[in-house]
Amino acid sequence: MARIIPPTRFPDSVAVSYSRSINKLISELGKITLSVYDEQITPQIKLQKSRDDNSLYKLDAPLDVIQRAVDVIKGLSLGIFNSSVVQETASKFVNSLNLFNKNNISNQGKVKGIDPTVSEPWLESFMKTSISENASYITNIKDGYLANIESIIYQGVKNGSSAKKVRDQLVERVGMSRKRAEFIAVDQTGSILGQMTAKRHKQMGVSKFKWLTSNDEKVRKTHRDLSNKVFSYADPPSVGLPGEDYRCRCVAIPVFDEE
Ligand SMILES: [Zn+2]
């Protein structure tokens, strides 16, 4: 009697924990931004607004003080997003993903008496590339954030916005970075998982896969249309392998030749 092959699984917990790790860094950055803003920039904006009655002083905005405060935030951001922390966050993520997938696909292979993870010459460089790509994504979140908060602060001062209004915009900008982190976590989990699964399936002689969606309301129509259809790894659908599309949580179920 044929034993049942365990399904390929999408590691939601790995994605959630990656997103949390990045968000921890973002929270710290947001906290120091607001503290420097409250202590050094708010008094300058208030001072400028109190001078608004006198147009002679209006152009005399304390930009040098504000510039120094922005530089302080940038300097502190380098400590929070320092390269070893970023590298470690990316590396922990990719390693967890690998362990999860390795275990999952080994269990599929066991049913057929094959272990596709015994020799994996591709793995080392694949992991290295994935880690360094993810380290860049994390660093880009910080860089995008800093560029944006700098412009929020300068625009606010230039337009004579209240200190409260500028502060609200800064808080909102932290939320944007959090959303970005969540996107990257799910997107990268799918992409890396899809590629690892394909390599391990091919290693155990599986040349075809069945597309399986996460079967919830978030699945896009184009992927729902692929659901339960069989494709060849040599000729996948135009959206790529399961998991490779933006934020895709679909997986590839191995199809063994005799089935
Ligand atoms: Zn999908």
XYZ file of N, CA and C and ligand atoms in Angstrom:
778
model
N 0.835 -1.202 0.000
C 0.000 0.000 0.000
C 0.872 1.255 0.000
N 0.562 2.203 -0.859
C 1.362 3.430 -0.950
C 1.163 4.288 0.297
N 2.280 4.741 0.850
C 2.156 5.625 2.013
C 1.880 7.045 1.537
N 1.204 7.792 2.384
C 0.840 9.160 1.993
C 2.051 10.087 2.110
N 2.276 10.883 1.067
C 3.391 11.818 1.074
C 2.975 13.079 1.832
N 3.754 13.466 2.850
C 3.370 14.675 3.597
C 3.366 15.897 2.673
N 2.418 16.809 2.844
C 2.368 17.991 1.979
C 3.554 18.924 2.229
N 3.891 19.723 1.218
C 4.893 20.767 1.407
C 4.214 21.872 2.213
N 4.908 22.360 3.224
C 4.276 23.361 4.090
C 4.949 24.727 4.001
N 4.120 25.763 4.166
C 4.627 27.140 4.195
C 4.860 27.523 5.653
N 6.094 27.888 6.019
C 6.403 28.146 7.433
C 5.980 29.543 7.906
N 4.689 29.697 8.188
C 4.184 30.993 8.675
C 4.969 31.495 9.884
N 5.324 30.552 10.785
C 5.998 30.965 12.017
C 7.370 31.574 11.725
N 8.041 31.054 10.697
C 9.362 31.614 10.337
C 9.187 33.035 9.792
N 8.158 33.237 8.969
C 7.890 34.565 8.415
C 7.538 35.548 9.533
N 6.694 35.096 10.465
C 6.279 35.967 11.569
C 7.482 36.341 12.430
N 8.333 35.376 12.713
C 9.446 35.698 13.597
C 10.488 36.587 12.893
N 10.636 36.421 11.581
C 11.532 37.318 10.818
C 10.982 38.746 10.837
N 9.692 38.866 10.572
C 9.065 40.176 10.569
C 9.184 40.850 11.950
N 9.035 40.045 13.007
C 9.191 40.584 14.367
C 10.604 41.082 14.625
N 11.591 40.315 14.159
C 12.990 40.724 14.385
C 13.287 42.050 13.700
N 12.802 42.217 12.464
C 13.052 43.487 11.766
C 12.283 44.605 12.477
N 11.061 44.294 12.881
C 10.248 45.311 13.550
C 10.827 45.782 14.877
N 11.583 44.909 15.519
C 12.232 45.312 16.765
C 13.233 46.439 16.485
N 13.979 46.285 15.383
C 14.953 47.315 14.999
C 14.232 48.606 14.611
N 13.115 48.449 13.869
C 12.353 49.627 13.438
C 11.787 50.370 14.656
N 11.286 49.612 15.634
C 10.746 50.250 16.839
C 11.806 51.070 17.562
N 13.000 50.487 17.669
C 14.089 51.218 18.330
C 14.419 52.497 17.584
N 14.466 52.380 16.256
C 14.770 53.547 15.428
C 13.674 54.610 15.578
N 12.423 54.159 15.604
C 11.303 55.078 15.782
C 11.375 55.781 17.132
N 11.758 55.018 18.145
C 11.832 55.574 19.500
C 12.915 56.661 19.586
N 14.097 56.380 19.029
C 15.144 57.400 19.132
C 14.803 58.608 18.249
N 14.111 58.353 17.128
C 13.710 59.471 16.274
C 12.828 60.433 17.067
N 11.815 59.892 17.742
C 10.885 60.744 18.475
C 11.556 61.407 19.668
N 12.477 60.699 20.291
C 13.110 61.313 21.452
C 14.020 62.473 21.029
N 14.775 62.290 19.930
C 15.603 63.404 19.435
C 14.702 64.532 18.925
N 13.623 64.156 18.267
C 12.680 65.160 17.751
C 12.101 65.988 18.903
N 11.624 65.294 19.951
C 11.003 65.996 21.078
C 11.992 66.912 21.795
N 13.215 66.404 21.957
C 14.186 67.165 22.744
C 14.839 68.288 21.957
N 15.130 68.041 20.670
C 15.952 69.014 19.949
C 15.231 69.769 18.852
N 14.223 69.128 18.228
C 13.592 69.788 17.074
C 12.319 70.540 17.470
N 11.495 69.912 18.310
C 10.257 70.571 18.750
C 10.499 71.989 19.296
N 11.477 72.175 20.200
C 11.699 73.546 20.710
C 12.030 74.533 19.586
N 12.748 74.075 18.555
C 13.118 74.961 17.436
C 11.890 75.344 16.603
N 11.004 74.348 16.379
C 9.785 74.628 15.604
C 8.898 75.608 16.379
N 8.816 75.409 17.689
C 8.005 76.310 18.520
C 8.590 77.725 18.514
N 9.901 77.775 18.571
C 10.592 79.065 18.549
C 10.309 79.777 17.223
N 10.396 79.026 16.155
C 10.164 79.604 14.833
C 8.735 80.122 14.717
N 7.785 79.318 15.234
C 6.386 79.729 15.148
C 6.109 80.967 15.988
N 6.809 81.083 17.109
C 6.593 82.264 17.950
C 7.147 83.526 17.291
N 8.062 83.333 16.342
C 8.633 84.481 15.639
C 7.823 84.839 14.392
N 6.808 83.986 14.085
C 6.067 84.162 12.842
C 5.452 85.553 12.682
N 5.182 86.205 13.816
C 4.596 87.550 13.743
C 5.556 88.506 13.051
N 6.812 88.236 13.220
C 7.820 89.121 12.660
C 8.440 88.488 11.412
N 8.058 88.987 10.242
C 8.484 88.352 8.998
C 10.001 88.422 8.797
N 10.632 89.366 9.442
C 12.087 89.478 9.309
C 12.786 88.219 9.830
N 12.192 87.634 10.866
C 12.815 86.466 11.483
C 12.372 85.163 10.842
N 11.318 85.250 10.022
C 10.718 84.021 9.513
C 11.724 83.176 8.714
N 12.568 83.833 7.964
C 13.555 83.120 7.157
C 14.726 82.613 7.997
N 14.758 83.123 9.208
C 15.874 82.779 10.076
C 15.611 81.483 10.847
N 15.059 80.483 10.131
C 14.746 79.214 10.792
C 16.026 78.561 11.278
N 15.931 77.938 12.443
C 17.142 77.350 13.040
C 17.543 76.045 12.338
N 17.808 76.170 11.031
C 18.060 74.961 10.241
C 19.322 74.220 10.652
N 20.312 74.961 11.118
C 21.552 74.279 11.501
C 21.326 73.379 12.710
N 20.493 73.846 13.639
C 20.189 73.033 14.821
C 19.405 71.788 14.394
N 18.458 72.011 13.477
C 17.648 70.891 13.001
C 18.512 69.886 12.230
N 19.393 70.409 11.393
C 20.314 69.539 10.645
C 21.146 68.674 11.592
N 21.627 69.300 12.658
C 22.437 68.537 13.624
C 21.607 67.440 14.289
N 20.347 67.762 14.588
C 19.475 66.771 15.223
C 19.213 65.593 14.270
N 18.993 65.917 12.979
C 18.782 64.852 11.985
C 20.038 63.979 11.885
N 21.192 64.625 11.931
C 22.453 63.868 11.898
C 22.612 62.963 13.117
N 22.110 63.426 14.253
C 22.161 62.592 15.467
C 21.319 61.330 15.258
N 20.119 61.511 14.680
C 19.246 60.346 14.408
C 19.954 59.380 13.454
N 20.551 59.938 12.400
C 21.264 59.090 11.424
C 22.403 58.327 12.095
N 23.135 59.017 12.954
C 24.262 58.389 13.650
C 23.784 57.238 14.533
N 22.681 57.487 15.284
C 22.164 56.447 16.173
C 21.597 55.258 15.381
N 21.083 55.543 14.183
C 20.516 54.461 13.357
C 21.585 53.450 12.964
N 22.813 53.920 12.822
C 23.911 53.014 12.454
C 24.207 52.015 13.570
N 23.958 52.434 14.805
C 24.153 51.537 15.935
C 23.054 50.475 15.974
N 21.814 50.899 15.701
C 20.682 49.957 15.756
C 20.748 48.959 14.595
N 20.932 49.492 13.387
C 21.009 48.631 12.192
C 22.467 48.340 11.852
N 23.283 48.037 12.851
C 24.695 47.800 12.530
C 24.832 46.491 11.762
N 25.902 46.407 10.980
C 25.963 45.326 9.996
C 25.934 43.933 10.622
N 26.471 43.769 11.840
C 26.446 42.419 12.398
C 25.038 42.048 12.862
N 24.291 43.017 13.379
C 22.894 42.741 13.775
C 22.057 42.401 12.538
N 22.236 43.184 11.480
C 21.478 42.975 10.239
C 21.814 41.601 9.647
N 23.106 41.299 9.600
C 23.579 40.024 9.070
C 23.013 38.847 9.878
N 23.015 39.020 11.189
C 22.528 37.969 12.076
C 21.026 37.751 11.913
N 20.281 38.850 11.757
C 18.828 38.755 11.569
C 18.512 38.000 10.277
N 19.210 38.363 9.202
C 18.986 37.720 7.902
C 19.408 36.255 7.963
N 20.524 36.010 8.629
C 21.081 34.676 8.690
C 20.195 33.737 9.520
N 19.675 34.237 10.621
C 18.780 33.441 11.459
C 17.530 33.052 10.674
N 17.030 34.005 9.900
C 15.834 33.769 9.081
C 16.085 32.672 8.039
N 17.152 32.829 7.257
C 17.421 31.877 6.170
C 17.732 30.483 6.741
N 18.433 30.441 7.875
C 18.732 29.152 8.504
C 17.476 28.442 9.010
N 16.562 29.193 9.620
C 15.311 28.588 10.093
C 14.504 28.033 8.933
N 14.495 28.819 7.852
C 13.763 28.413 6.657
C 14.340 27.109 6.102
N 15.659 27.042 6.068
C 16.327 25.849 5.558
C 16.013 24.623 6.410
N 16.083 24.781 7.736
C 15.806 23.643 8.612
C 14.378 23.146 8.445
N 13.459 24.105 8.366
C 12.045 23.765 8.198
C 11.831 22.980 6.906
N 12.382 23.509 5.800
C 12.176 22.889 4.488
C 12.913 21.548 4.370
N 14.110 21.503 4.942
C 14.918 20.290 4.886
C 14.174 19.132 5.549
N 13.618 19.414 6.718
C 12.855 18.433 7.460
C 11.595 18.009 6.688
N 10.897 19.007 6.154
C 9.663 18.763 5.406
C 9.914 17.896 4.159
N 10.916 18.258 3.368
C 11.159 17.533 2.108
C 11.804 16.158 2.373
N 12.625 16.082 3.433
C 13.194 14.764 3.798
C 12.070 13.796 4.117
N 11.061 14.286 4.840
C 9.929 13.423 5.186
C 9.140 12.991 3.956
N 9.104 13.856 2.937
C 8.456 13.448 1.680
C 9.272 12.349 1.012
N 10.592 12.528 1.018
C 11.478 11.568 0.366
C 11.459 10.202 1.050
N 11.318 10.219 2.393
C 11.314 8.980 3.183
C 10.275 7.985 2.691
N 9.129 8.530 2.273
C 8.045 7.671 1.784
C 8.536 6.842 0.594
N 9.447 7.423 -0.196
C 9.987 6.723 -1.369
C 11.367 6.136 -1.089
N 11.812 6.269 0.156
C 13.123 5.746 0.510
C 14.297 6.566 -0.021
N 14.069 7.843 -0.284
C 15.154 8.712 -0.773
C 15.349 9.853 0.231
N 16.604 10.232 0.495
C 16.835 11.448 1.270
C 17.555 12.457 0.383
N 16.816 13.469 -0.085
C 17.412 14.426 -1.019
C 18.388 15.397 -0.341
N 18.500 15.328 0.995
C 19.324 16.330 1.678
C 20.683 15.783 2.115
N 20.995 14.551 1.671
C 22.274 13.956 2.063
C 23.446 14.763 1.500
N 23.384 15.034 0.206
C 24.448 15.844 -0.407
C 23.797 17.022 -1.125
N 24.130 18.233 -0.681
C 23.512 19.426 -1.275
C 24.577 20.460 -1.629
N 25.317 20.204 -2.710
C 26.425 21.103 -3.057
C 25.966 22.534 -3.384
N 24.710 22.711 -3.745
C 24.196 24.032 -4.109
C 23.896 24.900 -2.892
N 23.713 24.218 -1.740
C 23.128 24.888 -0.580
C 23.950 26.064 -0.037
N 25.256 25.860 0.089
C 26.066 26.879 0.731
C 25.990 28.233 0.018
N 26.160 28.197 -1.299
C 26.152 29.477 -2.005
C 24.729 30.047 -2.102
N 23.740 29.155 -2.155
C 22.350 29.607 -2.161
C 22.010 30.342 -0.864
N 22.447 29.770 0.256
C 22.197 30.388 1.569
C 22.912 31.736 1.660
N 24.163 31.747 1.231
C 24.961 32.973 1.293
C 24.283 34.102 0.526
N 23.868 33.796 -0.711
C 23.202 34.796 -1.545
C 21.903 35.271 -0.893
N 21.114 34.322 -0.380
C 19.835 34.688 0.239
C 20.050 35.571 1.472
N 21.066 35.239 2.262
C 21.341 36.031 3.461
C 21.771 37.443 3.075
N 22.651 37.547 2.085
C 23.136 38.882 1.745
C 22.026 39.713 1.080
N 21.146 39.068 0.295
C 20.006 39.803 -0.271
C 19.093 40.329 0.828
N 18.827 39.473 1.816
C 17.934 39.902 2.893
C 18.565 40.970 3.771
N 19.883 40.879 3.977
C 20.566 41.935 4.724
C 20.392 43.277 4.004
N 20.451 43.265 2.658
C 20.236 44.519 1.905
C 18.802 45.023 2.068
N 17.838 44.097 2.040
C 16.444 44.539 2.202
C 16.249 45.235 3.552
N 16.861 44.669 4.583
C 16.714 45.253 5.928
C 17.371 46.635 5.959
N 18.584 46.722 5.395
C 19.285 48.008 5.369
C 18.507 49.044 4.555
N 17.887 48.580 3.457
C 17.083 49.509 2.637
C 15.893 50.072 3.400
N 15.319 49.274 4.307
C 14.194 49.775 5.122
C 14.678 50.977 5.937
N 15.847 50.819 6.539
C 16.415 51.913 7.347
C 16.730 53.127 6.478
N 17.373 52.898 5.329
C 17.758 54.016 4.458
C 16.538 54.786 3.946
N 15.504 54.034 3.543
C 14.273 54.673 3.057
C 13.611 55.486 4.159
N 13.632 54.925 5.351
C 13.044 55.601 6.512
C 13.764 56.915 6.789
N 15.094 56.853 6.836
C 15.872 58.061 7.160
C 15.664 59.158 6.117
N 15.663 58.774 4.842
C 15.457 59.768 3.781
C 14.088 60.423 3.948
N 13.081 59.604 4.269
C 11.721 60.134 4.421
C 11.551 61.013 5.645
N 12.108 60.600 6.787
C 11.892 61.440 7.970
C 12.641 62.767 7.834
N 13.766 62.727 7.146
C 14.497 63.981 6.927
C 13.607 64.938 6.127
N 12.975 64.409 5.077
C 12.148 65.293 4.265
C 10.871 65.707 5.000
N 10.319 64.821 5.849
C 9.143 65.206 6.658
C 9.496 66.396 7.558
N 10.670 66.307 8.192
C 11.069 67.365 9.127
C 11.320 68.684 8.387
N 12.081 68.622 7.281
C 12.382 69.867 6.552
C 11.136 70.485 5.924
N 10.282 69.629 5.334
C 9.044 70.145 4.749
C 8.179 70.795 5.823
N 8.117 70.134 6.973
C 7.320 70.665 8.083
C 7.789 72.040 8.498
N 9.111 72.155 8.647
C 9.680 73.447 9.067
C 9.427 74.503 7.990
N 9.654 74.103 6.734
C 9.488 75.032 5.614
C 8.041 75.512 5.492
N 7.103 74.590 5.699
C 5.695 74.954 5.550
C 5.077 75.544 6.814
N 5.885 75.666 7.843
C 5.357 76.223 9.089
C 4.354 75.311 9.783
N 4.505 73.988 9.595
C 3.600 73.047 10.273
C 3.838 73.077 11.778
N 2.817 72.655 12.523
C 2.990 72.612 13.978
C 3.896 71.428 14.337
N 4.529 71.537 15.486
C 5.417 70.464 15.947
C 4.636 69.165 16.091
N 3.394 69.261 16.489
C 2.536 68.079 16.667
C 2.261 67.403 15.328
N 2.001 68.213 14.298
C 1.685 67.657 12.984
C 2.893 66.889 12.422
N 4.071 67.480 12.568
C 5.290 66.820 12.076
C 5.518 65.521 12.846
N 5.289 65.579 14.146
C 5.476 64.388 14.980
C 4.544 63.263 14.549
N 3.282 63.615 14.266
C 2.316 62.609 13.807
C 2.785 61.950 12.513
N 3.371 62.766 11.627
C 3.867 62.215 10.358
C 5.038 61.257 10.595
N 5.859 61.589 11.582
C 6.994 60.710 11.896
C 6.491 59.365 12.431
N 5.474 59.427 13.285
C 4.897 58.198 13.837
C 4.312 57.349 12.700
N 3.633 58.022 11.777
C 3.033 57.330 10.641
C 4.103 56.648 9.775
N 5.245 57.317 9.636
C 6.329 56.792 8.807
C 6.915 55.510 9.398
N 6.910 55.413 10.731
C 7.367 54.181 11.380
C 6.434 53.033 10.984
N 5.136 53.323 10.950
C 4.150 52.315 10.549
C 4.388 51.810 9.134
N 4.797 52.722 8.247
C 5.101 52.311 6.865
C 6.254 51.324 6.820
N 7.281 51.583 7.619
C 8.434 50.671 7.653
C 8.033 49.308 8.191
N 7.130 49.317 9.164
C 6.659 48.040 9.714
C 5.942 47.227 8.652
N 5.115 47.905 7.854
C 4.398 47.208 6.783
C 5.382 46.638 5.767
N 6.400 47.426 5.466
C 7.422 46.993 4.521
C 8.138 45.733 5.051
N 8.428 45.731 6.348
C 9.107 44.579 6.965
C 8.238 43.337 6.854
N 6.949 43.514 7.067
C 6.037 42.375 6.997
C 5.963 41.837 5.566
N 5.934 42.758 4.613
C 5.913 42.363 3.207
C 7.160 41.543 2.866
N 8.326 42.078 3.231
C 9.589 41.403 2.913
C 9.630 40.015 3.552
N 9.175 39.924 4.797
C 9.227 38.639 5.508
C 8.412 37.572 4.774
N 7.187 37.905 4.385
C 6.341 36.912 3.707
C 6.873 36.641 2.295
N 7.224 37.723 1.602
C 7.706 37.585 0.228
C 8.969 36.727 0.153
N 9.926 36.996 1.034
C 11.186 36.256 1.029
C 11.011 34.813 1.494
N 10.118 34.602 2.446
C 9.847 33.233 2.888
C 9.366 32.408 1.698
N 8.413 32.952 0.936
C 7.878 32.239 -0.222
C 8.927 31.997 -1.292
N 9.675 33.041 -1.627
C 10.659 32.923 -2.708
C 11.756 31.914 -2.389
N 12.320 32.042 -1.192
C 13.425 31.149 -0.822
C 12.911 29.719 -0.681
N 11.739 29.591 -0.034
C 11.156 28.264 0.144
C 10.875 27.599 -1.203
N 10.314 28.362 -2.144
C 9.980 27.825 -3.463
C 11.210 27.287 -4.173
N 12.306 28.054 -4.078
C 13.536 27.627 -4.753
C 14.187 26.428 -4.069
N 14.176 26.432 -2.731
C 14.746 25.294 -1.998
C 13.961 24.019 -2.286
N 12.633 24.159 -2.267
C 11.774 23.000 -2.522
C 12.070 22.418 -3.902
N 12.175 23.305 -4.907
C 12.427 22.852 -6.280
C 13.746 22.085 -6.358
N 14.803 22.626 -5.739
C 16.111 21.968 -5.783
C 16.043 20.597 -5.118
N 15.360 20.513 -3.989
C 15.296 19.238 -3.254
C 14.397 18.226 -3.964
N 13.318 18.720 -4.539
C 12.467 17.798 -5.308
C 13.240 17.220 -6.484
N 13.927 18.077 -7.227
C 14.689 17.594 -8.391
C 15.771 16.616 -7.948
N 16.382 16.912 -6.789
C 17.413 16.032 -6.237
C 16.871 14.626 -5.968
N 15.586 14.536 -5.629
C 15.048 13.195 -5.399
C 14.305 12.653 -6.626
N 14.625 13.233 -7.768
C 14.099 12.695 -9.026
C 12.687 13.128 -9.369
N 12.171 14.106 -8.627
C 10.819 14.603 -8.909
C 10.926 15.705 -9.957
N 10.299 15.522 -11.115
C 10.420 16.536 -12.161
C 9.134 17.347 -12.311
N 8.080 16.904 -11.614
C 6.802 17.629 -11.708
C 6.263 17.963 -10.321
N 5.461 19.025 -10.262
C 4.851 19.392 -8.978
C 3.403 19.811 -9.189
N 2.640 19.674 -8.109
C 1.258 20.143 -8.137
C 1.197 21.461 -7.373
N 0.588 22.479 -7.977
C 0.487 23.805 -7.354
C -0.591 23.769 -6.273
N -0.225 24.177 -5.067
C -1.208 24.211 -3.985
C -1.244 25.601 -3.352
N -2.412 26.206 -3.275
C -2.518 27.547 -2.659
C -2.740 27.382 -1.163
N -2.633 28.493 -0.422
C -2.881 28.438 1.021
C -4.385 28.365 1.288
N -5.157 28.452 0.203
C -6.597 28.211 0.288
C -7.333 29.144 1.252
N -6.931 30.421 1.255
C -7.699 31.381 2.054
C -8.084 32.569 1.169
N -8.740 33.541 1.775
C -9.287 34.663 0.983
C -8.195 35.566 0.385
N -6.952 35.417 0.890
C -5.877 36.279 0.392
C -5.282 35.793 -0.943
N -5.582 34.554 -1.321
C -4.999 34.004 -2.554
C -5.522 34.761 -3.779
N -4.590 35.246 -4.629
C -5.039 35.981 -5.815
C -5.604 35.032 -6.861
N -6.453 35.605 -7.729
C -7.184 34.767 -8.681
C -6.229 34.002 -9.602
N -5.174 34.682 -10.054
C -4.247 34.029 -10.991
C -3.629 32.764 -10.381
N -3.464 32.762 -9.042
C -2.890 31.577 -8.392
C -3.970 30.544 -8.096
N -5.179 31.029 -7.806
C -6.295 30.105 -7.591
C -6.524 29.294 -8.876
N -6.319 29.956 -10.017
C -6.488 29.265 -11.301
C -5.462 28.139 -11.500
N -4.305 28.275 -10.821
C -3.249 27.264 -10.968
C -3.427 26.116 -9.981
N -4.297 26.328 -9.011
C -4.466 25.393 -7.909
C -4.757 23.965 -8.390
N -4.010 23.028 -7.803
C -4.160 21.593 -8.097
C -3.737 21.185 -9.500
N -3.160 22.124 -10.265
C -2.675 21.756 -11.598
C -1.228 21.266 -11.483
N -0.871 20.358 -12.383
C 0.477 19.782 -12.361
C 1.346 20.474 -13.408
N 2.563 20.858 -12.990
C 3.515 21.510 -13.900
C 4.851 20.781 -13.841
N 5.639 21.006 -14.885
C 6.975 20.437 -14.887
C 7.935 21.505 -14.357
N 8.912 21.090 -13.536
C 9.911 22.053 -13.043
C 10.663 22.696 -14.205
N 10.778 21.936 -15.306
C 11.497 22.461 -16.469
C 10.668 23.530 -17.190
N 9.376 23.552 -16.941
C 8.506 24.492 -17.647
C 7.390 24.990 -16.713
N 7.783 25.789 -15.684
C 6.781 26.257 -14.716
C 5.863 27.316 -15.343
N 4.737 27.636 -14.718
C 3.852 28.675 -15.263
C 4.546 30.042 -15.295
N 3.953 30.989 -16.015
C 4.620 32.284 -16.223
C 4.850 33.073 -14.930
N 4.067 32.805 -13.878
C 4.287 33.521 -12.611
C 5.455 32.937 -11.822
N 6.063 31.863 -12.343
C 7.224 31.269 -11.683
C 6.833 30.070 -10.827
N 7.737 29.673 -9.938
C 7.471 28.550 -9.043
C 6.519 29.005 -7.936
N 5.822 28.072 -7.290
C 4.990 28.469 -6.147
C 5.857 29.192 -5.109
N 5.385 30.331 -4.621
C 6.140 31.096 -3.629
C 6.960 32.224 -4.223
N 7.273 32.142 -5.516
C 8.185 33.145 -6.088
C 7.521 34.486 -6.387
N 6.230 34.465 -6.673
C 5.518 35.702 -6.991
C 5.454 36.588 -5.732
N 5.177 37.889 -5.923
C 5.099 38.798 -4.782
C 4.190 38.267 -3.686
N 4.729 38.135 -2.503
C 3.953 37.776 -1.320
C 3.184 36.457 -1.465
N 3.663 35.591 -2.332
C 2.952 34.331 -2.611
C 3.220 33.311 -1.498
N 2.150 32.641 -1.048
C 2.271 31.624 -0.008
C 1.890 30.244 -0.544
N 1.899 30.100 -1.874
C 1.585 28.807 -2.477
C 2.790 27.872 -2.336
N 2.552 26.561 -2.420
C 3.642 25.579 -2.328
C 3.543 24.537 -3.441
N 4.660 23.819 -3.642
C 4.723 22.764 -4.662
C 4.652 21.393 -3.999
N 3.669 20.620 -4.388
C 3.536 19.242 -3.887
C 4.254 18.334 -4.885
N 5.162 17.447 -4.409
C 5.905 16.617 -5.377
C 4.986 15.618 -6.093
N 5.230 15.456 -7.373
C 4.474 14.446 -8.133
C 5.479 13.385 -8.578
N 5.356 12.189 -8.042
C 6.279 11.116 -8.413
C 5.795 10.463 -9.706
N 6.752 10.000 -10.490
C 6.457 9.520 -11.847
C 5.341 8.486 -11.953
N 5.326 7.552 -10.978
C 4.354 6.467 -11.116
C 2.920 6.889 -10.774
N 2.781 8.154 -10.245
C 1.434 8.562 -9.832
C 0.576 8.947 -11.021
Zn 0.438 32.178 -4.559
